[in-house]
Structure formats: C-alpha cells, structure tokens
mmCIF file with all atom_site columns, C-alpha atoms in Angstrom:
data_model
loop_
_atom_site.group_PDB
_atom_site.id
_atom_site.type_symbol
_atom_site.label_atom_id
_atom_site.label_alt_id
_atom_site.label_comp_id
_atom_site.label_asym_id
_atom_site.label_entity_id
_atom_site.label_seq_id
_atom_site.pdbx_PDB_ins_code
_atom_site.Cartn_x
_atom_site.Cartn_y
_atom_site.Cartn_z
_atom_site.occupancy
_atom_site.B_iso_or_equiv
_atom_site.pdbx_formal_charge
_atom_site.auth_seq_id
_atom_site.auth_comp_id
_atom_site.auth_asym_id
_atom_site.auth_atom_id
_atom_site.pdbx_PDB_model_num
ATOM 1   C CA . UNK A 1 1   ? 8.299   -19.543 -15.975 1.00 87.00 ? 1   UNK A CA 1
ATOM 2   C CA . UNK A 1 2   ? 9.112   -23.258 -15.795 1.00 88.00 ? 2   UNK A CA 1
ATOM 3   C CA . UNK A 1 3   ? 12.565  -24.786 -16.264 1.00 89.00 ? 3   UNK A CA 1
ATOM 4   C CA . UNK A 1 4   ? 13.629  -28.418 -16.642 1.00 90.00 ? 4   UNK A CA 1
ATOM 5   C CA . UNK A 1 5   ? 16.872  -30.050 -15.556 1.00 84.00 ? 5   UNK A CA 1
ATOM 6   C CA . UNK A 1 6   ? 18.286  -33.304 -14.259 1.00 86.00 ? 6   UNK A CA 1
ATOM 7   C CA . UNK A 1 7   ? 18.541  -31.682 -10.831 1.00 89.00 ? 7   UNK A CA 1
ATOM 8   C CA . UNK A 1 8   ? 17.137  -28.655 -9.056  1.00 89.00 ? 8   UNK A CA 1
ATOM 9   C CA . UNK A 1 9   ? 20.495  -26.900 -9.384  1.00 90.00 ? 9   UNK A CA 1
ATOM 10  C CA . UNK A 1 10  ? 20.637  -27.535 -13.135 1.00 90.00 ? 10  UNK A CA 1
ATOM 11  C CA . UNK A 1 11  ? 17.115  -26.203 -13.603 1.00 89.00 ? 11  UNK A CA 1
ATOM 12  C CA . UNK A 1 12  ? 18.006  -23.188 -11.450 1.00 89.00 ? 12  UNK A CA 1
ATOM 13  C CA . UNK A 1 13  ? 21.086  -22.515 -13.567 1.00 88.00 ? 13  UNK A CA 1
ATOM 14  C CA . UNK A 1 14  ? 18.888  -22.412 -16.664 1.00 89.00 ? 14  UNK A CA 1
ATOM 15  C CA . UNK A 1 15  ? 16.602  -19.977 -14.862 1.00 87.00 ? 15  UNK A CA 1
ATOM 16  C CA . UNK A 1 16  ? 19.554  -17.767 -13.872 1.00 90.00 ? 16  UNK A CA 1
ATOM 17  C CA . UNK A 1 17  ? 20.730  -17.635 -17.461 1.00 90.00 ? 17  UNK A CA 1
ATOM 18  C CA . UNK A 1 18  ? 17.235  -16.859 -18.704 1.00 88.00 ? 18  UNK A CA 1
ATOM 19  C CA . UNK A 1 19  ? 16.568  -14.039 -16.237 1.00 86.00 ? 19  UNK A CA 1
ATOM 20  C CA . UNK A 1 20  ? 20.156  -12.786 -16.103 1.00 86.00 ? 20  UNK A CA 1
ATOM 21  C CA . UNK A 1 21  ? 19.968  -12.683 -12.318 1.00 80.00 ? 21  UNK A CA 1
ATOM 22  C CA . UNK A 1 22  ? 21.053  -14.768 -9.333  1.00 83.00 ? 22  UNK A CA 1
ATOM 23  C CA . UNK A 1 23  ? 18.288  -13.298 -7.159  1.00 79.00 ? 23  UNK A CA 1
ATOM 24  C CA . UNK A 1 24  ? 15.665  -15.940 -7.818  1.00 87.00 ? 24  UNK A CA 1
ATOM 25  C CA . UNK A 1 25  ? 13.019  -17.815 -5.895  1.00 80.00 ? 25  UNK A CA 1
ATOM 26  C CA . UNK A 1 26  ? 11.550  -21.093 -7.036  1.00 84.00 ? 26  UNK A CA 1
ATOM 27  C CA . UNK A 1 27  ? 9.261   -23.993 -6.280  1.00 85.00 ? 27  UNK A CA 1
ATOM 28  C CA . UNK A 1 28  ? 9.602   -27.569 -7.445  1.00 91.00 ? 28  UNK A CA 1
ATOM 29  C CA . UNK A 1 29  ? 6.712   -28.558 -9.691  1.00 91.00 ? 29  UNK A CA 1
ATOM 30  C CA . UNK A 1 30  ? 7.644   -32.197 -10.228 1.00 90.00 ? 30  UNK A CA 1
ATOM 31  C CA . UNK A 1 31  ? 10.492  -34.682 -9.863  1.00 88.00 ? 31  UNK A CA 1
ATOM 32  C CA . UNK A 1 32  ? 10.877  -37.853 -11.893 1.00 87.00 ? 32  UNK A CA 1
ATOM 33  C CA . UNK A 1 33  ? 13.658  -40.316 -11.182 1.00 85.00 ? 33  UNK A CA 1
ATOM 34  C CA . UNK A 1 34  ? 14.669  -42.955 -13.686 1.00 78.00 ? 34  UNK A CA 1
ATOM 35  C CA . UNK A 1 35  ? 17.443  -45.474 -14.204 1.00 77.00 ? 35  UNK A CA 1
ATOM 36  C CA . UNK A 1 36  ? 19.137  -43.432 -16.892 1.00 79.00 ? 36  UNK A CA 1
ATOM 37  C CA . UNK A 1 37  ? 17.884  -39.903 -16.354 1.00 85.00 ? 37  UNK A CA 1
ATOM 38  C CA . UNK A 1 38  ? 16.212  -37.731 -13.747 1.00 87.00 ? 38  UNK A CA 1
ATOM 39  C CA . UNK A 1 39  ? 13.898  -34.852 -14.603 1.00 89.00 ? 39  UNK A CA 1
ATOM 40  C CA . UNK A 1 40  ? 13.095  -31.950 -12.319 1.00 90.00 ? 40  UNK A CA 1
ATOM 41  C CA . UNK A 1 41  ? 10.642  -29.202 -13.242 1.00 91.00 ? 41  UNK A CA 1
ATOM 42  C CA . UNK A 1 42  ? 10.758  -25.948 -11.293 1.00 88.00 ? 42  UNK A CA 1
ATOM 43  C CA . UNK A 1 43  ? 8.893   -22.686 -11.481 1.00 89.00 ? 43  UNK A CA 1
ATOM 44  C CA . UNK A 1 44  ? 11.282  -19.761 -10.969 1.00 86.00 ? 44  UNK A CA 1
ATOM 45  C CA . UNK A 1 45  ? 10.927  -16.006 -10.764 1.00 84.00 ? 45  UNK A CA 1
ATOM 46  C CA . UNK A 1 46  ? 13.067  -12.972 -9.992  1.00 84.00 ? 46  UNK A CA 1
ATOM 47  C CA . UNK A 1 47  ? 12.878  -11.789 -6.403  1.00 86.00 ? 47  UNK A CA 1
ATOM 48  C CA . UNK A 1 48  ? 10.980  -8.490  -6.419  1.00 91.00 ? 48  UNK A CA 1
ATOM 49  C CA . UNK A 1 49  ? 8.891   -6.375  -4.062  1.00 94.00 ? 49  UNK A CA 1
ATOM 50  C CA . UNK A 1 50  ? 5.794   -7.720  -5.808  1.00 94.00 ? 50  UNK A CA 1
ATOM 51  C CA . UNK A 1 51  ? 6.693   -11.392 -5.405  1.00 91.00 ? 51  UNK A CA 1
ATOM 52  C CA . UNK A 1 52  ? 7.762   -10.986 -1.776  1.00 94.00 ? 52  UNK A CA 1
ATOM 53  C CA . UNK A 1 53  ? 4.610   -9.011  -0.944  1.00 96.00 ? 53  UNK A CA 1
ATOM 54  C CA . UNK A 1 54  ? 2.321   -11.580 -2.552  1.00 95.00 ? 54  UNK A CA 1
ATOM 55  C CA . UNK A 1 55  ? 4.006   -14.476 -0.732  1.00 93.00 ? 55  UNK A CA 1
ATOM 56  C CA . UNK A 1 56  ? 4.017   -12.597 2.574   1.00 96.00 ? 56  UNK A CA 1
ATOM 57  C CA . UNK A 1 57  ? 0.348   -11.612 2.505   1.00 97.00 ? 57  UNK A CA 1
ATOM 58  C CA . UNK A 1 58  ? -0.699  -15.063 1.280   1.00 96.00 ? 58  UNK A CA 1
ATOM 59  C CA . UNK A 1 59  ? 1.214   -16.647 4.180   1.00 96.00 ? 59  UNK A CA 1
ATOM 60  C CA . UNK A 1 60  ? -0.399  -14.265 6.673   1.00 96.00 ? 60  UNK A CA 1
ATOM 61  C CA . UNK A 1 61  ? -3.847  -15.119 5.319   1.00 96.00 ? 61  UNK A CA 1
ATOM 62  C CA . UNK A 1 62  ? -3.094  -18.825 5.656   1.00 95.00 ? 62  UNK A CA 1
ATOM 63  C CA . UNK A 1 63  ? -1.917  -18.317 9.245   1.00 95.00 ? 63  UNK A CA 1
ATOM 64  C CA . UNK A 1 64  ? -5.276  -16.664 9.972   1.00 94.00 ? 64  UNK A CA 1
ATOM 65  C CA . UNK A 1 65  ? -7.174  -19.532 8.382   1.00 94.00 ? 65  UNK A CA 1
ATOM 66  C CA . UNK A 1 66  ? -8.206  -17.403 5.407   1.00 93.00 ? 66  UNK A CA 1
ATOM 67  C CA . UNK A 1 67  ? -7.694  -17.645 1.670   1.00 92.00 ? 67  UNK A CA 1
ATOM 68  C CA . UNK A 1 68  ? -7.753  -14.928 -0.932  1.00 94.00 ? 68  UNK A CA 1
ATOM 69  C CA . UNK A 1 69  ? -6.336  -13.627 -4.174  1.00 96.00 ? 69  UNK A CA 1
ATOM 70  C CA . UNK A 1 70  ? -3.312  -11.383 -3.597  1.00 97.00 ? 70  UNK A CA 1
ATOM 71  C CA . UNK A 1 71  ? -1.906  -9.091  -6.275  1.00 97.00 ? 71  UNK A CA 1
ATOM 72  C CA . UNK A 1 72  ? 0.969   -6.640  -5.850  1.00 97.00 ? 72  UNK A CA 1
ATOM 73  C CA . UNK A 1 73  ? 2.005   -3.941  -8.301  1.00 96.00 ? 73  UNK A CA 1
ATOM 74  C CA . UNK A 1 74  ? 5.010   -1.635  -8.086  1.00 95.00 ? 74  UNK A CA 1
ATOM 75  C CA . UNK A 1 75  ? 4.988   1.848   -9.605  1.00 94.00 ? 75  UNK A CA 1
ATOM 76  C CA . UNK A 1 76  ? 8.303   3.656   -9.120  1.00 93.00 ? 76  UNK A CA 1
ATOM 77  C CA . UNK A 1 77  ? 8.923   3.700   -5.358  1.00 95.00 ? 77  UNK A CA 1
ATOM 78  C CA . UNK A 1 78  ? 5.364   2.743   -4.447  1.00 95.00 ? 78  UNK A CA 1
ATOM 79  C CA . UNK A 1 79  ? 3.907   -0.722  -3.914  1.00 97.00 ? 79  UNK A CA 1
ATOM 80  C CA . UNK A 1 80  ? 0.166   -1.390  -3.981  1.00 97.00 ? 80  UNK A CA 1
ATOM 81  C CA . UNK A 1 81  ? -1.169  -4.697  -2.670  1.00 97.00 ? 81  UNK A CA 1
ATOM 82  C CA . UNK A 1 82  ? -4.777  -5.721  -3.254  1.00 97.00 ? 82  UNK A CA 1
ATOM 83  C CA . UNK A 1 83  ? -6.470  -8.637  -1.506  1.00 97.00 ? 83  UNK A CA 1
ATOM 84  C CA . UNK A 1 84  ? -9.770  -10.102 -2.688  1.00 96.00 ? 84  UNK A CA 1
ATOM 85  C CA . UNK A 1 85  ? -11.839 -13.010 -1.443  1.00 93.00 ? 85  UNK A CA 1
ATOM 86  C CA . UNK A 1 86  ? -14.732 -14.015 0.751   1.00 90.00 ? 86  UNK A CA 1
ATOM 87  C CA . UNK A 1 87  ? -15.096 -13.545 4.491   1.00 89.00 ? 87  UNK A CA 1
ATOM 88  C CA . UNK A 1 88  ? -12.128 -11.185 4.781   1.00 93.00 ? 88  UNK A CA 1
ATOM 89  C CA . UNK A 1 89  ? -13.842 -8.587  6.938   1.00 93.00 ? 89  UNK A CA 1
ATOM 90  C CA . UNK A 1 90  ? -11.559 -9.531  9.824   1.00 92.00 ? 90  UNK A CA 1
ATOM 91  C CA . UNK A 1 91  ? -8.657  -8.049  7.852   1.00 93.00 ? 91  UNK A CA 1
ATOM 92  C CA . UNK A 1 92  ? -10.440 -4.702  7.777   1.00 95.00 ? 92  UNK A CA 1
ATOM 93  C CA . UNK A 1 93  ? -11.718 -4.460  11.337  1.00 93.00 ? 93  UNK A CA 1
ATOM 94  C CA . UNK A 1 94  ? -13.875 -1.729  12.827  1.00 91.00 ? 94  UNK A CA 1
ATOM 95  C CA . UNK A 1 95  ? -13.546 1.430   10.721  1.00 90.00 ? 95  UNK A CA 1
ATOM 96  C CA . UNK A 1 96  ? -10.477 -0.095  9.044   1.00 92.00 ? 96  UNK A CA 1
ATOM 97  C CA . UNK A 1 97  ? -8.452  -0.251  12.267  1.00 91.00 ? 97  UNK A CA 1
ATOM 98  C CA . UNK A 1 98  ? -7.096  -3.777  11.746  1.00 95.00 ? 98  UNK A CA 1
ATOM 99  C CA . UNK A 1 99  ? -6.286  -3.058  8.100   1.00 95.00 ? 99  UNK A CA 1
ATOM 100 C CA . UNK A 1 100 ? -4.162  -0.117  9.265   1.00 93.00 ? 100 UNK A CA 1
ATOM 101 C CA . UNK A 1 101 ? -2.228  -2.409  11.630  1.00 94.00 ? 101 UNK A CA 1
ATOM 102 C CA . UNK A 1 102 ? -1.955  -5.166  9.008   1.00 96.00 ? 102 UNK A CA 1
ATOM 103 C CA . UNK A 1 103 ? -0.642  -2.689  6.444   1.00 95.00 ? 103 UNK A CA 1
ATOM 104 C CA . UNK A 1 104 ? 1.930   -1.361  8.904   1.00 94.00 ? 104 UNK A CA 1
ATOM 105 C CA . UNK A 1 105 ? 3.285   -4.862  9.533   1.00 96.00 ? 105 UNK A CA 1
ATOM 106 C CA . UNK A 1 106 ? 3.532   -5.639  5.819   1.00 97.00 ? 106 UNK A CA 1
ATOM 107 C CA . UNK A 1 107 ? 5.105   -2.231  5.133   1.00 96.00 ? 107 UNK A CA 1
ATOM 108 C CA . UNK A 1 108 ? 7.817   -2.796  7.729   1.00 96.00 ? 108 UNK A CA 1
ATOM 109 C CA . UNK A 1 109 ? 8.861   -6.160  6.297   1.00 96.00 ? 109 UNK A CA 1
ATOM 110 C CA . UNK A 1 110 ? 8.828   -4.943  2.692   1.00 96.00 ? 110 UNK A CA 1
ATOM 111 C CA . UNK A 1 111 ? 10.907  -1.871  3.468   1.00 95.00 ? 111 UNK A CA 1
ATOM 112 C CA . UNK A 1 112 ? 13.471  -3.875  5.438   1.00 95.00 ? 112 UNK A CA 1
ATOM 113 C CA . UNK A 1 113 ? 13.925  -6.116  2.400   1.00 92.00 ? 113 UNK A CA 1
ATOM 114 C CA . UNK A 1 114 ? 13.570  -3.342  -0.193  1.00 94.00 ? 114 UNK A CA 1
ATOM 115 C CA . UNK A 1 115 ? 14.642  0.053   1.258   1.00 94.00 ? 115 UNK A CA 1
ATOM 116 C CA . UNK A 1 116 ? 13.983  1.704   -2.097  1.00 94.00 ? 116 UNK A CA 1
ATOM 117 C CA . UNK A 1 117 ? 10.230  1.261   -1.598  1.00 95.00 ? 117 UNK A CA 1
ATOM 118 C CA . UNK A 1 118 ? 8.963   4.513   -0.065  1.00 94.00 ? 118 UNK A CA 1
ATOM 119 C CA . UNK A 1 119 ? 5.275   3.705   0.269   1.00 93.00 ? 119 UNK A CA 1
ATOM 120 C CA . UNK A 1 120 ? 3.305   0.488   0.746   1.00 96.00 ? 120 UNK A CA 1
ATOM 121 C CA . UNK A 1 121 ? -0.467  0.432   0.428   1.00 95.00 ? 121 UNK A CA 1
ATOM 122 C CA . UNK A 1 122 ? -2.682  -2.557  1.234   1.00 96.00 ? 122 UNK A CA 1
ATOM 123 C CA . UNK A 1 123 ? -6.355  -2.692  0.278   1.00 96.00 ? 123 UNK A CA 1
ATOM 124 C CA . UNK A 1 124 ? -8.782  -5.497  1.115   1.00 96.00 ? 124 UNK A CA 1
ATOM 125 C CA . UNK A 1 125 ? -11.933 -6.048  -0.964  1.00 95.00 ? 125 UNK A CA 1
ATOM 126 C CA . UNK A 1 126 ? -11.665 -2.452  -2.265  1.00 95.00 ? 126 UNK A CA 1
ATOM 127 C CA . UNK A 1 127 ? -12.407 -1.110  1.218   1.00 96.00 ? 127 UNK A CA 1
ATOM 128 C CA . UNK A 1 128 ? -10.080 1.848   0.759   1.00 95.00 ? 128 UNK A CA 1
ATOM 129 C CA . UNK A 1 129 ? -11.548 2.836   -2.597  1.00 94.00 ? 129 UNK A CA 1
ATOM 130 C CA . UNK A 1 130 ? -15.018 2.919   -1.077  1.00 95.00 ? 130 UNK A CA 1
ATOM 131 C CA . UNK A 1 131 ? -13.722 4.881   1.903   1.00 96.00 ? 131 UNK A CA 1
ATOM 132 C CA . UNK A 1 132 ? -11.981 7.396   -0.369  1.00 96.00 ? 132 UNK A CA 1
ATOM 133 C CA . UNK A 1 133 ? -15.312 8.228   -1.994  1.00 96.00 ? 133 UNK A CA 1
ATOM 134 C CA . UNK A 1 134 ? -16.719 8.912   1.474   1.00 97.00 ? 134 UNK A CA 1
ATOM 135 C CA . UNK A 1 135 ? -13.732 11.117  2.271   1.00 97.00 ? 135 UNK A CA 1
ATOM 136 C CA . UNK A 1 136 ? -14.242 13.074  -0.951  1.00 97.00 ? 136 UNK A CA 1
ATOM 137 C CA . UNK A 1 137 ? -17.827 13.829  0.083   1.00 97.00 ? 137 UNK A CA 1
ATOM 138 C CA . UNK A 1 138 ? -16.658 14.778  3.562   1.00 96.00 ? 138 UNK A CA 1
ATOM 139 C CA . UNK A 1 139 ? -14.030 17.174  2.193   1.00 97.00 ? 139 UNK A CA 1
ATOM 140 C CA . UNK A 1 140 ? -16.553 18.755  -0.177  1.00 97.00 ? 140 UNK A CA 1
ATOM 141 C CA . UNK A 1 141 ? -18.943 19.433  2.706   1.00 96.00 ? 141 UNK A CA 1
ATOM 142 C CA . UNK A 1 142 ? -16.128 20.878  4.821   1.00 96.00 ? 142 UNK A CA 1
ATOM 143 C CA . UNK A 1 143 ? -14.925 23.126  2.002   1.00 96.00 ? 143 UNK A CA 1
ATOM 144 C CA . UNK A 1 144 ? -18.421 24.495  1.470   1.00 96.00 ? 144 UNK A CA 1
ATOM 145 C CA . UNK A 1 145 ? -18.787 25.091  5.203   1.00 94.00 ? 145 UNK A CA 1
ATOM 146 C CA . UNK A 1 146 ? -15.466 26.935  5.322   1.00 94.00 ? 146 UNK A CA 1
ATOM 147 C CA . UNK A 1 147 ? -16.525 29.088  2.379   1.00 93.00 ? 147 UNK A CA 1
ATOM 148 C CA . UNK A 1 148 ? -19.660 30.123  4.231   1.00 94.00 ? 148 UNK A CA 1
ATOM 149 C CA . UNK A 1 149 ? -18.198 30.677  7.680   1.00 93.00 ? 149 UNK A CA 1
ATOM 150 C CA . UNK A 1 150 ? -14.632 31.718  6.746   1.00 92.00 ? 150 UNK A CA 1
ATOM 151 C CA . UNK A 1 151 ? -13.543 29.497  9.634   1.00 93.00 ? 151 UNK A CA 1
ATOM 152 C CA . UNK A 1 152 ? -11.523 26.259  9.537   1.00 94.00 ? 152 UNK A CA 1
ATOM 153 C CA . UNK A 1 153 ? -13.501 23.031  9.375   1.00 95.00 ? 153 UNK A CA 1
ATOM 154 C CA . UNK A 1 154 ? -12.303 20.173  11.566  1.00 96.00 ? 154 UNK A CA 1
ATOM 155 C CA . UNK A 1 155 ? -12.913 16.606  10.414  1.00 96.00 ? 155 UNK A CA 1
ATOM 156 C CA . UNK A 1 156 ? -13.433 13.615  12.749  1.00 95.00 ? 156 UNK A CA 1
ATOM 157 C CA . UNK A 1 157 ? -10.388 11.624  13.960  1.00 95.00 ? 157 UNK A CA 1
ATOM 158 C CA . UNK A 1 158 ? -8.937  9.475   11.189  1.00 94.00 ? 158 UNK A CA 1
ATOM 159 C CA . UNK A 1 159 ? -6.321  6.838   10.517  1.00 93.00 ? 159 UNK A CA 1
ATOM 160 C CA . UNK A 1 160 ? -3.008  7.861   8.977   1.00 90.00 ? 160 UNK A CA 1
ATOM 161 C CA . UNK A 1 161 ? -3.837  6.777   5.443   1.00 92.00 ? 161 UNK A CA 1
ATOM 162 C CA . UNK A 1 162 ? -7.214  8.525   5.616   1.00 95.00 ? 162 UNK A CA 1
ATOM 163 C CA . UNK A 1 163 ? -5.561  11.787  6.646   1.00 95.00 ? 163 UNK A CA 1
ATOM 164 C CA . UNK A 1 164 ? -3.108  11.464  3.762   1.00 93.00 ? 164 UNK A CA 1
ATOM 165 C CA . UNK A 1 165 ? -6.022  11.005  1.389   1.00 95.00 ? 165 UNK A CA 1
ATOM 166 C CA . UNK A 1 166 ? -7.779  14.088  2.766   1.00 97.00 ? 166 UNK A CA 1
ATOM 167 C CA . UNK A 1 167 ? -4.607  16.145  2.248   1.00 97.00 ? 167 UNK A CA 1
ATOM 168 C CA . UNK A 1 168 ? -4.331  14.809  -1.308  1.00 96.00 ? 168 UNK A CA 1
ATOM 169 C CA . UNK A 1 169 ? -7.973  15.587  -2.096  1.00 97.00 ? 169 UNK A CA 1
ATOM 170 C CA . UNK A 1 170 ? -7.652  19.145  -0.793  1.00 97.00 ? 170 UNK A CA 1
ATOM 171 C CA . UNK A 1 171 ? -4.384  19.701  -2.654  1.00 95.00 ? 171 UNK A CA 1
ATOM 172 C CA . UNK A 1 172 ? -5.624  18.352  -5.984  1.00 96.00 ? 172 UNK A CA 1
ATOM 173 C CA . UNK A 1 173 ? -9.238  19.542  -6.040  1.00 95.00 ? 173 UNK A CA 1
ATOM 174 C CA . UNK A 1 174 ? -9.384  22.698  -3.935  1.00 96.00 ? 174 UNK A CA 1
ATOM 175 C CA . UNK A 1 175 ? -6.443  25.019  -4.737  1.00 94.00 ? 175 UNK A CA 1
ATOM 176 C CA . UNK A 1 176 ? -7.912  27.861  -2.661  1.00 94.00 ? 176 UNK A CA 1
ATOM 177 C CA . UNK A 1 177 ? -7.738  25.705  0.478   1.00 96.00 ? 177 UNK A CA 1
ATOM 178 C CA . UNK A 1 178 ? -5.109  24.085  2.649   1.00 95.00 ? 178 UNK A CA 1
ATOM 179 C CA . UNK A 1 179 ? -5.176  21.329  5.239   1.00 96.00 ? 179 UNK A CA 1
ATOM 180 C CA . UNK A 1 180 ? -3.130  20.300  8.239   1.00 95.00 ? 180 UNK A CA 1
ATOM 181 C CA . UNK A 1 181 ? -3.227  17.552  10.851  1.00 95.00 ? 181 UNK A CA 1
ATOM 182 C CA . UNK A 1 182 ? -3.652  18.404  14.511  1.00 93.00 ? 182 UNK A CA 1
ATOM 183 C CA . UNK A 1 183 ? -3.697  16.474  17.776  1.00 93.00 ? 183 UNK A CA 1
ATOM 184 C CA . UNK A 1 184 ? -2.350  13.050  18.609  1.00 92.00 ? 184 UNK A CA 1
ATOM 185 C CA . UNK A 1 185 ? -3.449  9.520   17.743  1.00 87.00 ? 185 UNK A CA 1
ATOM 186 C CA . UNK A 1 186 ? -6.016  8.083   18.155  1.00 87.00 ? 186 UNK A CA 1
ATOM 187 C CA . UNK A 1 187 ? -7.710  11.505  18.064  1.00 92.00 ? 187 UNK A CA 1
ATOM 188 C CA . UNK A 1 188 ? -5.517  13.082  15.381  1.00 94.00 ? 188 UNK A CA 1
ATOM 189 C CA . UNK A 1 189 ? -7.642  14.855  12.784  1.00 94.00 ? 189 UNK A CA 1
ATOM 190 C CA . UNK A 1 190 ? -7.482  17.187  9.791   1.00 97.00 ? 190 UNK A CA 1
ATOM 191 C CA . UNK A 1 191 ? -8.395  20.857  9.600   1.00 96.00 ? 191 UNK A CA 1
ATOM 192 C CA . UNK A 1 192 ? -9.343  22.486  6.308   1.00 96.00 ? 192 UNK A CA 1
ATOM 193 C CA . UNK A 1 193 ? -9.046  26.246  5.917   1.00 94.00 ? 193 UNK A CA 1
ATOM 194 C CA . UNK A 1 194 ? -8.838  28.989  3.307   1.00 94.00 ? 194 UNK A CA 1
ATOM 195 C CA . UNK A 1 195 ? -5.378  29.905  2.094   1.00 88.00 ? 195 UNK A CA 1
ATOM 196 C CA . UNK A 1 196 ? -4.047  33.269  3.184   1.00 80.00 ? 196 UNK A CA 1
ATOM 197 C CA . UNK A 1 197 ? -0.850  35.086  2.294   1.00 58.00 ? 197 UNK A CA 1
ATOM 198 C CA . UNK A 1 198 ? 0.400   34.721  5.831   1.00 53.00 ? 198 UNK A CA 1
ATOM 199 C CA . UNK A 1 199 ? 0.090   30.975  6.327   1.00 52.00 ? 199 UNK A CA 1
ATOM 200 C CA . UNK A 1 200 ? 1.886   29.752  3.211   1.00 45.00 ? 200 UNK A CA 1
ATOM 201 C CA . UNK A 1 201 ? 4.911   27.675  4.161   1.00 40.00 ? 201 UNK A CA 1
ATOM 202 C CA . UNK A 1 202 ? 3.962   27.365  7.824   1.00 38.00 ? 202 UNK A CA 1
ATOM 203 C CA . UNK A 1 203 ? 2.695   23.803  7.585   1.00 41.00 ? 203 UNK A CA 1
ATOM 204 C CA . UNK A 1 204 ? 4.991   21.006  8.659   1.00 37.00 ? 204 UNK A CA 1
ATOM 205 C CA . UNK A 1 205 ? 2.578   18.584  7.060   1.00 46.00 ? 205 UNK A CA 1
ATOM 206 C CA . UNK A 1 206 ? -0.636  18.684  5.084   1.00 53.00 ? 206 UNK A CA 1
ATOM 207 C CA . UNK A 1 207 ? -1.567  19.887  1.614   1.00 54.00 ? 207 UNK A CA 1
ATOM 208 C CA . UNK A 1 208 ? 0.537   22.546  -0.072  1.00 50.00 ? 208 UNK A CA 1
ATOM 209 C CA . UNK A 1 209 ? -0.770  22.431  -3.606  1.00 44.00 ? 209 UNK A CA 1
ATOM 210 C CA . UNK A 1 210 ? 2.130   20.613  -5.255  1.00 38.00 ? 210 UNK A CA 1
ATOM 211 C CA . UNK A 1 211 ? 1.413   16.962  -4.486  1.00 38.00 ? 211 UNK A CA 1
ATOM 212 C CA . UNK A 1 212 ? 0.600   14.572  -7.282  1.00 36.00 ? 212 UNK A CA 1
ATOM 213 C CA . UNK A 1 213 ? 0.154   11.220  -5.613  1.00 41.00 ? 213 UNK A CA 1
ATOM 214 C CA . UNK A 1 214 ? -0.780  9.520   -2.389  1.00 41.00 ? 214 UNK A CA 1
ATOM 215 C CA . UNK A 1 215 ? 2.726   8.889   -1.180  1.00 38.00 ? 215 UNK A CA 1
ATOM 216 C CA . UNK A 1 216 ? 4.011   12.407  -1.829  1.00 39.00 ? 216 UNK A CA 1
ATOM 217 C CA . UNK A 1 217 ? 1.050   14.424  -0.651  1.00 38.00 ? 217 UNK A CA 1
ATOM 218 C CA . UNK A 1 218 ? -0.094  15.247  2.823   1.00 40.00 ? 218 UNK A CA 1
ATOM 219 C CA . UNK A 1 219 ? 1.679   13.962  5.861   1.00 41.00 ? 219 UNK A CA 1
ATOM 220 C CA . UNK A 1 220 ? 4.435   11.406  5.550   1.00 37.00 ? 220 UNK A CA 1
ATOM 221 C CA . UNK A 1 221 ? 3.314   9.512   8.631   1.00 43.00 ? 221 UNK A CA 1
ATOM 222 C CA . UNK A 1 222 ? 4.286   6.112   7.296   1.00 36.00 ? 222 UNK A CA 1
ATOM 223 C CA . UNK A 1 223 ? 7.915   7.115   6.857   1.00 32.00 ? 223 UNK A CA 1
#
C-alpha cells in the first residue's frame, strides 16, 4: 500500500493510521522537492512473519548472487516459504542437504523475531513436494514388506524433515502401523512396524495415530 506525505514521517503517520499499528516497515518510492511543497511516496506494510521471511530469503539469495521469487504464507503457528527461479540447485544441495541447513538458519532467525511461530518450512523449486512423493512410495513398500515378514522395516538415513514426513505418512495412511526414529545423525533413520498392544505409548517420537499436520506429527526435531 502506498502513502503520500510532505515528508517520510508524515507518510508513515498516514500508514500507521491506516493499518492501526506502529509495527511497520516501508520503502521510499519517490521524493519530489519543490519551492512550495515536497511530496514523498512510500510503500508501507505491517511487520509480519511473512514479510520478514520474504525479505530475509531474498537478501540471502542476493548475497549468493542468485535471484528468485519468494513467497511466505502463515497458517496458525506454521510458516511456509517457497522459493522459485532458475539455477537454484545450489540451494538444495546433494540429497537436499544444503536446503536443510538453509532452512535451519531461516527458522532460527524467524523464531527469534516471532517466538509464536512453531514450525518453519522452506521449499525450493518444489523439491520437497517431489521428495514427499518418493517418500510415500518408500513407505508403501516398507509397509507391504512388514505385512509379509511381520518384522520392522528400516528405511535409509534421512534428514529431519524427511523423517517427520515419514512419520506423518504412516500416521495418516497406515493406522495399523507405527514408526519411530533410531540412531544418530547423519545416520538417523525410521523404522516402521506393526502396532501391538504392548508398544502403544512407548514411543518418545514417531507416529502415534493422532497427528494431523507436518509440524505436529512425528518427531519434533526442529524444536
């Protein structure tokens, strides 16, 4: 939203009145100075997790010599950030390793500024969405194997967000099964096994059948 005043402060005051908030950020669009009257045009917006995230990620891209379209969306206590553009593979890295580090850095800054945000997710060129489809196939194969053998199936080592997704998939799609994480990074992995009367409630982390979203299912390793 743009606001006009004879000075930056006057334009800002109009913005404060419009938004009903003093927590604003702005950029000067134009300044015209005349003998009788000055005119300043600013673009102002309310400080929010979305605006801070978009500015932060855009600045990080610029520092890396990259450009891209950054969009952030908040849903309750969760913040999703999507980055699109060309030649952004460096932000993903081998098997998503750099993306995991990049996301952790962004998450830390956002949660220092906005403690109410419980979960921050960053996706680059829909990499995570494509990876989730692979994880769904992997879980399906493991579930079928466990059905046949009656023994737990152990998946390959995964990043934190991938393990959370596996726990979510098991919880939402396979009610007769449970999952838990074992081992230590970088070799931490997920086991999938049939539910039994004796193991209910024994899991410190993993799927328990009551999760409804990414941030509240599986292990809370980003907390």
